[in-house]
mmCIF file of C-alpha atoms in Angstrom:
data_model
loop_
_atom_site.group_PDB
_atom_site.id
_atom_site.type_symbol
_atom_site.label_atom_id
_atom_site.label_comp_id
_atom_site.label_asym_id
_atom_site.label_seq_id
_atom_site.Cartn_x
_atom_site.Cartn_y
_atom_site.Cartn_z
ATOM 1 C CA MET A 1 2.885 45.398 -6.866
ATOM 2 C CA LYS A 2 6.026 47.063 -5.476
ATOM 3 C CA LEU A 3 7.777 44.814 -3.019
ATOM 4 C CA PRO A 4 8.859 46.104 0.392
ATOM 5 C CA SER A 5 12.569 46.836 0.471
ATOM 6 C CA LEU A 6 12.960 44.115 3.078
ATOM 7 C CA PHE A 7 12.291 41.497 0.401
ATOM 8 C CA VAL A 8 14.471 42.831 -2.381
ATOM 9 C CA ARG A 9 17.700 43.440 -0.556
ATOM 10 C CA PRO A 10 20.584 40.967 -1.049
ATOM 11 C CA ILE A 11 20.351 37.700 0.811
ATOM 12 C CA THR A 12 23.631 38.422 2.590
ATOM 13 C CA HIS A 13 21.812 41.156 4.497
ATOM 14 C CA PHE A 14 19.219 38.783 5.908
ATOM 15 C CA SER A 15 19.322 38.170 9.613
ATOM 16 C CA SER A 16 17.452 35.953 11.973
ATOM 17 C CA LYS A 17 16.235 39.151 13.624
ATOM 18 C CA THR A 18 13.909 39.855 10.723
ATOM 19 C CA SER A 19 11.157 37.722 12.213
ATOM 20 C CA LYS A 20 9.924 36.546 15.545
ATOM 21 C CA SER A 21 11.617 33.558 17.058
ATOM 22 C CA HIS A 22 10.526 30.179 15.674
ATOM 23 C CA SER A 23 11.279 26.715 16.887
ATOM 24 C CA LEU A 24 12.703 25.529 13.615
ATOM 25 C CA SER A 25 13.590 22.034 12.421
ATOM 26 C CA PHE A 26 16.744 21.950 10.303
ATOM 27 C CA THR A 27 18.987 19.263 8.935
ATOM 28 C CA PRO A 28 22.697 19.350 9.863
ATOM 29 C CA SER A 29 23.439 20.617 6.340
ATOM 30 C CA PHE A 30 21.526 23.873 6.977
ATOM 31 C CA SER A 31 23.708 26.972 6.710
ATOM 32 C CA LEU A 32 23.288 30.364 8.326
ATOM 33 C CA GLN A 33 21.942 31.589 4.987
ATOM 34 C CA ASP A 34 19.328 28.829 4.971
ATOM 35 C CA PHE A 35 18.331 29.813 8.494
ATOM 36 C CA SER A 36 17.957 33.452 7.433
ATOM 37 C CA VAL A 37 15.893 32.538 4.386
ATOM 38 C CA SER A 38 13.569 30.357 6.482
ATOM 39 C CA ASN A 39 13.049 33.122 9.017
ATOM 40 C CA GLU A 40 12.320 35.582 6.224
ATOM 41 C CA ILE A 41 9.742 33.262 4.695
ATOM 42 C CA HIS A 42 8.015 32.707 8.021
ATOM 43 C CA SER A 43 7.782 36.462 8.377
ATOM 44 C CA ILE A 44 6.231 36.774 4.921
ATOM 45 C CA LEU A 45 3.706 34.004 5.596
ATOM 46 C CA ARG A 46 2.673 35.720 8.778
ATOM 47 C CA THR A 47 2.435 39.345 7.591
ATOM 48 C CA VAL A 48 2.050 39.574 3.789
ATOM 49 C CA ASN A 49 -1.128 38.829 1.854
ATOM 50 C CA PRO A 50 -0.977 37.712 -0.867
ATOM 51 C CA MET A 51 2.296 36.040 -0.032
ATOM 52 C CA GLU A 52 3.321 34.853 -3.491
ATOM 53 C CA PRO A 53 4.798 38.101 -4.929
ATOM 54 C CA ALA A 54 6.843 38.631 -1.768
ATOM 55 C CA LEU A 55 8.210 35.102 -1.954
ATOM 56 C CA GLU A 56 9.519 35.384 -5.514
ATOM 57 C CA PRO A 57 12.820 37.168 -4.695
ATOM 58 C CA LEU A 58 13.724 34.331 -2.296
ATOM 59 C CA LEU A 59 13.221 31.638 -4.920
ATOM 60 C CA PRO A 60 16.923 31.284 -5.919
ATOM 61 C CA PHE A 61 17.823 30.532 -2.309
ATOM 62 C CA LEU A 62 15.267 27.792 -1.679
ATOM 63 C CA SER A 63 15.849 24.049 -1.613
ATOM 64 C CA PRO A 64 13.566 21.053 -1.050
ATOM 65 C CA ASP A 65 14.862 20.772 2.524
ATOM 66 C CA ILE A 66 14.025 24.399 3.296
ATOM 67 C CA VAL A 67 10.542 23.987 1.820
ATOM 68 C CA THR A 68 9.957 20.909 3.965
ATOM 69 C CA SER A 69 11.196 22.589 7.169
ATOM 70 C CA ILE A 70 8.969 25.631 6.599
ATOM 71 C CA ILE A 71 5.872 23.470 6.120
ATOM 72 C CA LYS A 72 6.775 21.429 9.191
ATOM 73 C CA ASP A 73 7.334 24.496 11.413
ATOM 74 C CA GLN A 74 4.374 26.553 10.195
ATOM 75 C CA PRO A 75 1.776 26.645 12.991
ATOM 76 C CA ASN A 76 -1.025 27.663 10.573
ATOM 77 C CA PRO A 77 -1.652 24.654 8.276
ATOM 78 C CA GLN A 78 -3.540 26.825 5.781
ATOM 79 C CA LEU A 79 -0.502 29.079 5.335
ATOM 80 C CA GLY A 80 1.744 26.014 5.108
ATOM 81 C CA PHE A 81 -0.417 24.546 2.376
ATOM 82 C CA ARG A 82 -0.522 27.822 0.441
ATOM 83 C CA PHE A 83 3.299 28.042 0.624
ATOM 84 C CA PHE A 84 3.456 24.421 -0.580
ATOM 85 C CA ILE A 85 1.229 25.244 -3.575
ATOM 86 C CA TRP A 86 3.551 28.116 -4.499
ATOM 87 C CA ALA A 87 6.758 26.132 -4.025
ATOM 88 C CA THR A 88 5.507 23.064 -5.873
ATOM 89 C CA GLN A 89 5.254 25.040 -9.114
ATOM 90 C CA ARG A 90 9.024 24.500 -9.425
ATOM 91 C CA GLU A 91 9.944 20.868 -9.950
ATOM 92 C CA ARG A 92 13.344 21.342 -8.306
ATOM 93 C CA LEU A 93 11.643 22.224 -5.001
ATOM 94 C CA ARG A 94 9.435 19.152 -4.888
ATOM 95 C CA SER A 95 10.228 16.279 -2.548
ATOM 96 C CA SER A 96 8.537 13.223 -1.119
ATOM 97 C CA ALA A 97 9.182 14.594 2.388
ATOM 98 C CA SER A 98 7.143 17.773 1.817
ATOM 99 C CA GLU A 99 4.376 15.806 0.071
ATOM 100 C CA LYS A 100 4.169 13.435 3.025
ATOM 101 C CA LEU A 101 3.900 16.374 5.444
ATOM 102 C CA VAL A 102 1.007 17.873 3.482
ATOM 103 C CA LEU A 103 -0.704 14.497 3.229
ATOM 104 C CA ASP A 104 -0.351 14.012 6.990
ATOM 105 C CA MET A 105 -1.965 17.408 7.546
ATOM 106 C CA LEU A 106 -4.876 16.340 5.359
ATOM 107 C CA LEU A 107 -5.371 13.146 7.326
ATOM 108 C CA ARG A 108 -4.853 14.468 10.863
ATOM 109 C CA LYS A 109 -6.266 17.975 10.972
ATOM 110 C CA ASP A 110 -9.993 18.534 11.485
ATOM 111 C CA ASN A 111 -11.759 19.945 8.413
ATOM 112 C CA ALA A 112 -8.427 19.884 6.566
ATOM 113 C CA PHE A 113 -9.959 19.026 3.196
ATOM 114 C CA ASP A 114 -12.402 21.939 3.349
ATOM 115 C CA MET A 115 -9.591 24.277 4.391
ATOM 116 C CA PHE A 116 -7.363 23.101 1.564
ATOM 117 C CA TRP A 117 -10.113 23.587 -1.032
ATOM 118 C CA GLN A 118 -10.689 27.088 0.344
ATOM 119 C CA THR A 119 -6.948 27.773 -0.051
ATOM 120 C CA LEU A 120 -7.047 26.530 -3.640
ATOM 121 C CA GLU A 121 -9.904 28.924 -4.423
ATOM 122 C CA GLU A 122 -7.916 31.808 -2.904
ATOM 123 C CA VAL A 123 -4.731 31.122 -4.869
ATOM 124 C CA LYS A 124 -6.776 30.672 -8.049
ATOM 125 C CA LYS A 125 -8.173 34.201 -7.606
ATOM 126 C CA CYS A 126 -4.622 35.488 -7.196
ATOM 127 C CA GLY A 127 -3.602 33.923 -10.504
ATOM 128 C CA VAL A 128 -1.243 31.387 -8.933
ATOM 129 C CA VAL A 129 -0.518 28.357 -11.133
ATOM 130 C CA ILE A 130 -1.737 25.103 -9.535
ATOM 131 C CA VAL A 131 0.176 22.059 -10.669
ATOM 132 C CA PRO A 132 -1.234 18.489 -10.934
ATOM 133 C CA ASN A 133 0.894 17.358 -8.003
ATOM 134 C CA ILE A 134 -1.475 19.198 -5.644
ATOM 135 C CA PHE A 135 -4.458 17.187 -6.845
ATOM 136 C CA LYS A 136 -2.485 13.943 -6.696
ATOM 137 C CA ILE A 137 -1.991 14.534 -2.981
ATOM 138 C CA LEU A 138 -5.665 15.377 -2.454
ATOM 139 C CA ILE A 139 -6.700 12.244 -4.364
ATOM 140 C CA SER A 140 -4.368 10.192 -2.191
ATOM 141 C CA GLY A 141 -5.772 11.770 0.974
ATOM 142 C CA TYR A 142 -9.362 10.973 0.024
ATOM 143 C CA SER A 143 -8.354 7.433 -0.892
ATOM 144 C CA LYS A 144 -6.628 6.835 2.462
ATOM 145 C CA MET A 145 -9.756 8.120 4.227
ATOM 146 C CA GLY A 146 -11.872 5.636 2.283
ATOM 147 C CA LEU A 147 -13.575 8.454 0.347
ATOM 148 C CA GLU A 148 -13.041 7.128 -3.151
ATOM 149 C CA GLU A 149 -16.032 9.044 -4.571
ATOM 150 C CA LYS A 150 -14.507 12.278 -3.309
ATOM 151 C CA ALA A 151 -11.207 11.323 -4.944
ATOM 152 C CA VAL A 152 -12.938 10.892 -8.307
ATOM 153 C CA GLU A 153 -14.755 14.193 -7.785
ATOM 154 C CA CYS A 154 -11.398 15.848 -7.017
ATOM 155 C CA PHE A 155 -9.974 14.527 -10.285
ATOM 156 C CA GLY A 156 -12.940 15.989 -12.166
ATOM 157 C CA LYS A 157 -12.486 19.395 -10.512
ATOM 158 C CA MET A 158 -8.977 19.828 -11.867
ATOM 159 C CA LYS A 159 -10.264 21.567 -14.988
ATOM 160 C CA ASP A 160 -11.996 24.204 -12.778
ATOM 161 C CA PHE A 161 -8.493 25.263 -11.693
ATOM 162 C CA ASP A 162 -7.014 25.250 -15.221
ATOM 163 C CA CYS A 163 -4.983 22.199 -14.276
ATOM 164 C CA LYS A 164 -4.509 19.237 -16.579
ATOM 165 C CA PRO A 165 -3.700 15.811 -15.108
ATOM 166 C CA ASP A 166 -0.168 14.524 -15.565
ATOM 167 C CA LEU A 167 1.001 10.925 -15.611
ATOM 168 C CA PHE A 168 1.221 10.649 -11.839
ATOM 169 C CA THR A 169 -2.259 12.098 -11.296
ATOM 170 C CA PHE A 170 -3.643 9.636 -13.824
ATOM 171 C CA ASN A 171 -1.882 6.806 -12.000
ATOM 172 C CA ALA A 172 -3.309 8.015 -8.689
ATOM 173 C CA ILE A 173 -6.917 8.082 -9.876
ATOM 174 C CA ILE A 174 -6.563 4.753 -11.707
ATOM 175 C CA TYR A 175 -5.277 3.266 -8.463
ATOM 176 C CA VAL A 176 -8.339 4.596 -6.614
ATOM 177 C CA MET A 177 -10.721 3.149 -9.215
ATOM 178 C CA ILE A 178 -8.996 -0.225 -9.118
ATOM 179 C CA SER A 179 -9.240 -0.184 -5.301
ATOM 180 C CA LYS A 180 -12.980 0.575 -5.639
ATOM 181 C CA LYS A 181 -13.266 -2.303 -8.137
ATOM 182 C CA VAL A 182 -14.657 -0.092 -10.927
ATOM 183 C CA LEU A 183 -12.438 -1.678 -13.532
ATOM 184 C CA LEU A 184 -14.220 -0.361 -16.601
ATOM 185 C CA LEU A 185 -13.943 3.203 -15.334
ATOM 186 C CA ALA A 186 -10.238 2.701 -14.599
ATOM 187 C CA LEU A 187 -9.665 1.467 -18.162
ATOM 188 C CA ALA A 188 -11.624 4.482 -19.486
ATOM 189 C CA VAL A 189 -9.306 6.835 -17.582
ATOM 190 C CA TYR A 190 -6.332 4.866 -18.965
ATOM 191 C CA ASN A 191 -7.608 5.491 -22.503
ATOM 192 C CA GLN A 192 -8.123 9.176 -21.656
ATOM 193 C CA MET A 193 -4.485 9.275 -20.535
ATOM 194 C CA LEU A 194 -3.348 7.812 -23.841
ATOM 195 C CA LYS A 195 -5.433 10.351 -25.781
ATOM 196 C CA SER A 196 -3.776 13.109 -23.747
ATOM 197 C CA ASN A 197 -0.444 11.913 -25.180
ATOM 198 C CA TYR A 198 0.893 10.619 -21.867
ATOM 199 C CA LYS A 199 2.906 7.433 -22.106
ATOM 200 C CA PRO A 200 2.061 4.947 -19.350
ATOM 201 C CA ASN A 201 4.940 3.939 -17.132
ATOM 202 C CA ARG A 202 5.658 0.737 -15.246
ATOM 203 C CA ALA A 203 3.545 1.908 -12.291
ATOM 204 C CA THR A 204 0.532 2.437 -14.588
ATOM 205 C CA PHE A 205 0.733 -1.128 -15.870
ATOM 206 C CA SER A 206 1.393 -2.489 -12.370
ATOM 207 C CA ILE A 207 -1.827 -0.909 -11.103
ATOM 208 C CA LEU A 208 -3.945 -2.065 -14.037
ATOM 209 C CA LEU A 209 -2.498 -5.595 -14.139
ATOM 210 C CA ASN A 210 -3.147 -5.998 -10.423
ATOM 211 C CA GLY A 211 -6.746 -4.902 -10.894
ATOM 212 C CA LEU A 212 -7.341 -7.158 -13.884
ATOM 213 C CA CYS A 213 -5.875 -10.213 -12.173
ATOM 214 C CA LYS A 214 -7.769 -9.666 -8.912
ATOM 215 C CA ASN A 215 -11.019 -9.349 -10.881
ATOM 216 C CA GLY A 216 -10.421 -12.625 -12.702
ATOM 217 C CA LYS A 217 -9.604 -10.936 -16.053
ATOM 218 C CA THR A 218 -6.506 -13.039 -16.605
ATOM 219 C CA GLU A 219 -6.676 -12.991 -20.422
ATOM 220 C CA ASP A 220 -7.048 -9.205 -20.452
ATOM 221 C CA ALA A 221 -4.112 -8.976 -18.035
ATOM 222 C CA LEU A 222 -1.935 -11.042 -20.366
ATOM 223 C CA LYS A 223 -2.868 -8.823 -23.301
ATOM 224 C CA MET A 224 -1.942 -5.740 -21.293
ATOM 225 C CA PHE A 225 1.271 -7.435 -20.244
ATOM 226 C CA ASP A 226 2.118 -7.850 -23.966
ATOM 227 C CA GLU A 227 1.136 -4.234 -24.631
ATOM 228 C CA MET A 228 3.536 -3.127 -21.912
ATOM 229 C CA THR A 229 6.457 -5.055 -23.403
ATOM 230 C CA LEU A 230 5.649 -3.731 -26.887
ATOM 231 C CA ARG A 231 5.963 -0.234 -25.459
ATOM 232 C CA GLY A 232 9.498 -1.091 -24.409
ATOM 233 C CA ILE A 233 8.726 -1.404 -20.682
ATOM 234 C CA GLU A 234 10.386 -4.442 -19.153
ATOM 235 C CA PRO A 235 8.400 -6.153 -16.344
ATOM 236 C CA ASN A 236 9.981 -5.981 -12.906
ATOM 237 C CA ARG A 237 9.658 -8.408 -10.020
ATOM 238 C CA CYS A 238 6.426 -6.828 -8.867
ATOM 239 C CA ILE A 239 4.716 -7.189 -12.243
ATOM 240 C CA TYR A 240 5.899 -10.745 -12.771
ATOM 241 C CA THR A 241 4.547 -11.605 -9.320
ATOM 242 C CA ILE A 242 1.168 -10.032 -10.093
ATOM 243 C CA ILE A 243 0.779 -12.090 -13.279
ATOM 244 C CA ILE A 244 2.023 -15.290 -11.644
ATOM 245 C CA SER A 245 -0.486 -14.830 -8.792
ATOM 246 C CA GLY A 246 -3.269 -14.086 -11.284
ATOM 247 C CA LEU A 247 -2.536 -17.205 -13.348
ATOM 248 C CA CYS A 248 -2.528 -19.326 -10.196
ATOM 249 C CA ARG A 249 -5.904 -17.884 -9.121
ATOM 250 C CA ALA A 250 -7.199 -18.801 -12.583
ATOM 251 C CA ASP A 251 -6.038 -22.413 -12.085
ATOM 252 C CA ARG A 252 -3.309 -21.950 -14.687
ATOM 253 C CA ALA A 253 -0.424 -23.113 -12.541
ATOM 254 C CA ASP A 254 1.526 -24.529 -15.498
ATOM 255 C CA ASP A 255 1.444 -21.163 -17.276
ATOM 256 C CA ALA A 256 2.518 -19.501 -14.035
ATOM 257 C CA CYS A 257 5.417 -21.936 -13.731
ATOM 258 C CA ARG A 258 6.564 -21.138 -17.268
ATOM 259 C CA LEU A 259 6.340 -17.409 -16.535
ATOM 260 C CA LEU A 260 8.495 -17.921 -13.433
ATOM 261 C CA GLY A 261 11.101 -19.541 -15.671
ATOM 262 C CA ARG A 262 10.923 -16.561 -18.038
ATOM 263 C CA MET A 263 11.289 -14.256 -15.050
ATOM 264 C CA LYS A 264 14.490 -16.002 -13.981
ATOM 265 C CA ASP A 265 15.859 -16.002 -17.532
ATOM 266 C CA SER A 266 15.386 -12.232 -17.717
ATOM 267 C CA GLY A 267 17.634 -11.825 -14.680
ATOM 268 C CA CYS A 268 14.792 -10.928 -12.324
ATOM 269 C CA SER A 269 14.963 -12.944 -9.105
ATOM 270 C CA PRO A 270 11.574 -14.095 -7.754
ATOM 271 C CA ASP A 271 10.667 -13.123 -4.196
ATOM 272 C CA PHE A 272 8.808 -15.081 -1.529
ATOM 273 C CA VAL A 273 5.448 -13.754 -2.781
ATOM 274 C CA ALA A 274 5.951 -15.241 -6.251
ATOM 275 C CA TYR A 275 7.216 -18.545 -4.830
ATOM 276 C CA ASN A 276 4.297 -18.764 -2.374
ATOM 277 C CA ALA A 277 1.778 -17.929 -5.110
ATOM 278 C CA LEU A 278 3.078 -20.711 -7.336
ATOM 279 C CA LEU A 279 3.224 -23.282 -4.533
ATOM 280 C CA ASN A 280 -0.305 -22.372 -3.467
ATOM 281 C CA GLY A 281 -1.481 -22.627 -7.078
ATOM 282 C CA PHE A 282 -0.294 -26.256 -7.380
ATOM 283 C CA CYS A 283 -1.634 -27.068 -3.889
ATOM 284 C CA GLU A 284 -5.088 -25.704 -4.734
ATOM 285 C CA LEU A 285 -5.192 -27.901 -7.834
ATOM 286 C CA GLY A 286 -4.385 -30.916 -5.664
ATOM 287 C CA ARG A 287 -1.024 -31.423 -7.411
ATOM 288 C CA LEU A 288 0.822 -31.839 -4.163
ATOM 289 C CA ASP A 289 3.704 -33.989 -5.336
ATOM 290 C CA GLU A 290 4.549 -31.386 -7.995
ATOM 291 C CA ALA A 291 4.304 -28.678 -5.347
ATOM 292 C CA PHE A 292 6.785 -30.583 -3.150
ATOM 293 C CA ALA A 293 9.168 -30.917 -6.106
ATOM 294 C CA LEU A 294 8.860 -27.188 -6.809
ATOM 295 C CA LEU A 295 9.552 -26.431 -3.169
ATOM 296 C CA GLN A 296 12.813 -28.400 -3.278
ATOM 297 C CA SER A 297 13.960 -26.464 -6.372
ATOM 298 C CA PHE A 298 12.969 -23.129 -4.786
ATOM 299 C CA GLN A 299 14.894 -23.981 -1.621
ATOM 300 C CA LYS A 300 18.030 -24.433 -3.752
ATOM 301 C CA ASP A 301 17.549 -20.788 -4.749
ATOM 302 C CA GLY A 302 17.496 -19.803 -1.087
ATOM 303 C CA PHE A 303 13.716 -19.758 -0.568
ATOM 304 C CA VAL A 304 12.594 -20.421 3.024
ATOM 305 C CA LEU A 305 9.078 -21.705 3.516
ATOM 306 C CA GLY A 306 7.105 -19.453 5.840
ATOM 307 C CA LEU A 307 3.784 -19.572 7.612
ATOM 308 C CA ARG A 308 1.737 -18.912 4.493
ATOM 309 C CA GLY A 309 3.431 -21.775 2.645
ATOM 310 C CA TYR A 310 3.004 -24.191 5.544
ATOM 311 C CA SER A 311 -0.677 -23.279 5.777
ATOM 312 C CA SER A 312 -1.140 -23.965 2.064
ATOM 313 C CA PHE A 313 0.561 -27.361 2.192
ATOM 314 C CA ILE A 314 -1.207 -28.512 5.381
ATOM 315 C CA ASN A 315 -4.623 -27.419 4.096
ATOM 316 C CA SER A 316 -4.106 -29.269 0.814
ATOM 317 C CA LEU A 317 -2.843 -32.417 2.591
ATOM 318 C CA PHE A 318 -5.998 -32.471 4.711
ATOM 319 C CA LYS A 319 -8.144 -32.071 1.576
ATOM 320 C CA ALA A 320 -6.281 -34.994 0.022
ATOM 321 C CA ARG A 321 -6.955 -37.044 3.208
ATOM 322 C CA ARG A 322 -3.212 -37.353 3.810
ATOM 323 C CA TYR A 323 -3.700 -36.732 7.512
ATOM 324 C CA GLU A 324 -0.410 -38.156 8.806
ATOM 325 C CA GLU A 325 1.573 -36.020 6.372
ATOM 326 C CA ALA A 326 -0.414 -32.948 7.409
ATOM 327 C CA HIS A 327 0.504 -33.567 11.051
ATOM 328 C CA GLU A 328 4.133 -34.158 10.072
ATOM 329 C CA TRP A 329 4.261 -30.789 8.303
ATOM 330 C CA TYR A 330 2.635 -29.151 11.316
ATOM 331 C CA THR A 331 5.372 -30.610 13.559
ATOM 332 C CA LYS A 332 8.092 -29.672 11.061
ATOM 333 C CA MET A 333 6.862 -26.063 11.115
ATOM 334 C CA PHE A 334 7.691 -25.760 14.832
ATOM 335 C CA GLU A 335 11.091 -27.318 14.213
ATOM 336 C CA GLU A 336 11.757 -24.471 11.759
ATOM 337 C CA ASN A 337 10.651 -21.919 14.417
ATOM 338 C CA VAL A 338 7.571 -20.862 12.467
ATOM 339 C CA GLU A 339 4.702 -19.833 14.750
ATOM 340 C CA PRO A 340 1.120 -20.672 13.740
ATOM 341 C CA ASP A 341 -1.597 -18.042 13.496
ATOM 342 C CA VAL A 342 -5.392 -18.156 13.692
ATOM 343 C CA VAL A 343 -5.617 -19.109 10.007
ATOM 344 C CA LEU A 344 -3.475 -22.216 10.420
ATOM 345 C CA TYR A 345 -5.190 -23.222 13.661
ATOM 346 C CA ALA A 346 -8.542 -23.009 11.833
ATOM 347 C CA ILE A 347 -7.145 -25.251 9.056
ATOM 348 C CA MET A 348 -5.873 -27.775 11.623
ATOM 349 C CA LEU A 349 -9.077 -27.827 13.679
ATOM 350 C CA GLN A 350 -11.254 -28.267 10.610
ATOM 351 C CA GLY A 351 -8.977 -30.927 9.145
ATOM 352 C CA LEU A 352 -8.826 -32.951 12.365
ATOM 353 C CA SER A 353 -12.564 -32.678 12.922
ATOM 354 C CA LYS A 354 -13.393 -33.871 9.409
ATOM 355 C CA ALA A 355 -10.957 -36.758 9.896
ATOM 356 C CA GLY A 356 -12.841 -37.764 13.048
ATOM 357 C CA LYS A 357 -9.834 -37.034 15.250
ATOM 358 C CA VAL A 358 -11.864 -35.200 17.894
ATOM 359 C CA ASP A 359 -9.410 -35.827 20.759
ATOM 360 C CA ASP A 360 -6.534 -34.422 18.687
ATOM 361 C CA ALA A 361 -8.682 -31.407 17.778
ATOM 362 C CA MET A 362 -9.422 -30.719 21.473
ATOM 363 C CA LYS A 363 -5.714 -31.002 22.358
ATOM 364 C CA LEU A 364 -4.891 -28.571 19.572
ATOM 365 C CA LEU A 365 -7.600 -26.185 20.835
ATOM 366 C CA THR A 366 -6.000 -26.221 24.279
ATOM 367 C CA GLU A 367 -2.590 -25.586 22.742
ATOM 368 C CA MET A 368 -4.029 -22.726 20.704
ATOM 369 C CA THR A 369 -5.578 -20.969 23.667
ATOM 370 C CA GLU A 370 -2.431 -21.394 25.745
ATOM 371 C CA ARG A 371 -0.459 -19.655 23.011
ATOM 372 C CA VAL A 372 -2.985 -16.758 23.112
ATOM 373 C CA VAL A 373 -3.490 -16.494 19.355
ATOM 374 C CA CYS A 374 -5.308 -13.203 19.703
ATOM 375 C CA ALA A 375 -6.779 -10.944 22.329
ATOM 376 C CA GLY A 376 -10.141 -11.984 23.690
ATOM 377 C CA MET A 377 -9.674 -15.746 23.191
ATOM 378 C CA ASP A 378 -9.012 -16.622 26.805
ATOM 379 C CA TRP A 379 -12.633 -17.748 27.141
ATOM 380 C CA LEU A 380 -11.846 -20.512 24.617
ATOM 381 C CA GLY A 381 -9.218 -21.869 26.951
ATOM 382 C CA ARG A 382 -11.554 -21.940 29.935
ATOM 383 C CA LEU A 383 -14.343 -23.579 27.927
ATOM 384 C CA SER A 384 -12.076 -26.168 26.277
ATOM 385 C CA LYS A 385 -10.639 -27.200 29.677
ATOM 386 C CA PHE A 386 -14.187 -27.559 30.998
ATOM 387 C CA LEU A 387 -15.101 -29.821 28.088
ATOM 388 C CA MET A 388 -11.936 -31.875 28.499
ATOM 389 C CA ARG A 389 -12.922 -32.549 32.135
ATOM 390 C CA TRP A 390 -16.544 -33.250 31.129
ATOM 391 C CA LYS A 391 -15.391 -35.557 28.263
ATOM 392 C CA SER A 392 -18.768 -35.458 26.560
ATOM 393 C CA LEU A 393 -18.016 -36.654 23.016
ATOM 394 C CA ASP A 394 -21.572 -35.756 22.016
ATOM 395 C CA VAL A 395 -21.090 -32.070 22.604
ATOM 396 C CA ILE A 396 -17.443 -31.653 21.542
ATOM 397 C CA PRO A 397 -18.044 -31.830 17.762
ATOM 398 C CA GLN A 398 -20.755 -29.142 18.045
ATOM 399 C CA PHE A 399 -18.407 -27.066 20.151
ATOM 400 C CA ILE A 400 -15.602 -27.356 17.586
ATOM 401 C CA HIS A 401 -18.084 -26.356 14.885
ATOM 402 C CA LEU A 402 -18.952 -23.198 16.817
ATOM 403 C CA ILE A 403 -15.259 -22.445 17.302
ATOM 404 C CA LEU A 404 -14.662 -22.794 13.570
ATOM 405 C CA LEU A 405 -17.521 -20.423 12.808
ATOM 406 C CA PHE A 406 -15.921 -17.856 15.096
ATOM 407 C CA MET A 407 -12.471 -18.509 13.621
ATOM 408 C CA ASP A 408 -13.798 -18.041 10.084
ATOM 409 C CA PHE A 409 -14.422 -14.430 11.065
ATOM 410 C CA LEU A 410 -10.937 -14.091 12.589
ATOM 411 C CA ARG A 411 -9.473 -15.730 9.478
ATOM 412 C CA LEU A 412 -11.006 -13.077 7.234
ATOM 413 C CA VAL A 413 -9.550 -10.358 9.443
ATOM 414 C CA SER A 414 -6.147 -12.029 9.360
ATOM 415 C CA LEU A 415 -6.167 -12.468 5.586
ATOM 416 C CA THR A 416 -7.205 -8.853 5.127
ATOM 417 C CA LYS A 417 -4.170 -7.735 7.144
ATOM 418 C CA GLN A 418 -1.931 -9.959 4.983
ATOM 419 C CA THR A 419 -3.089 -8.369 1.703
ATOM 420 C CA PHE A 420 -0.094 -7.464 -0.422
ATOM 421 C CA CYS A 421 0.125 -4.055 -2.062
ATOM 422 C CA PHE A 422 2.171 -4.304 -5.236
ATOM 423 C CA THR A 423 1.831 -0.781 -6.514
ATOM 424 C CA LYS A 424 2.758 2.801 -5.965
ATOM 425 C CA TRP A 425 1.916 5.526 -8.341
ATOM 426 C CA LYS A 426 5.174 7.376 -8.263
#
């Protein structure tokens, strides 16, 4: 195809007059040449089909910032996506900013996925090379929409576009499978990745270790941890924390404590997640005095006990029937300016009720409603005040039981929001 003379003349001849006016978004580092190139590209996207041959002469003058600005300013998302497919063939033009823009388009535009697949079919017919990065973004989009089956289907369709998965695409689909709790399938894809001569990176192991630990496969996780180190990949803070949390969930707090020591010896400083996981592990085993001793040593390292830690200690103290200490820790929490949430209030109400301290439980319920723990709980305040005036000790325990049933639901919601995400695939 012979290119129009407009697209083969020197870049110094470009002018902003070559295309209709656009409201463009540029960084302060943009030059007049960058502005001219961007205008020229917008003109090509609007008037030339197929666009790819006409874009080639401008390739030497493109940068990741220009690519991002063009995608951002393109009113037609289909044209923006097609330009992104073309630009992404060159690694030097890729950026997290442009990927995020395309992902946002997928998530926010109606029928965006169908439109993007249509665009992929069109560029395939034109002989345009489609790189794995495109499918990684589609997989991520499906995952964020809760369409994990579509994400797996997308991974399978790569071969229809003569595109082989790379390390980051493998990581993306393994992450989806781990999220869907299909662990065996995730491990099968991992083996496929190894057979394709791709070396797993730290992110690969982080994803798999997190999945194994959360599914109770602690021994398998430790074996994979050893495999990772044999491959010359040193664990980072995130991976140490995953294994420590997994060991604690498996009631192996002593092993977790030893791993924390190894973590420190390697020069990797634990974060509050690792400290909380270990403290909670000892608390769950009823080894409270050891947990208190650990807390003192952690505090020397600068650790500050937060709401999650207070909740763990108070809950374990109630289970151990150490009611006075539980109340002391609850009071101490306020002295440290830590505000309770619905989870801790549920722990306190249940503990006080089981201890037969009904009056204290009702006072706490009044305090809870006055603090407005969450929207829609004002009815609890009105009802608790009514019961306090009525002072019927026969009905109060049943009322507290009903409150706890309701708060169990709120507790699940709260814990879901507190879920930690340890992994990224790139």
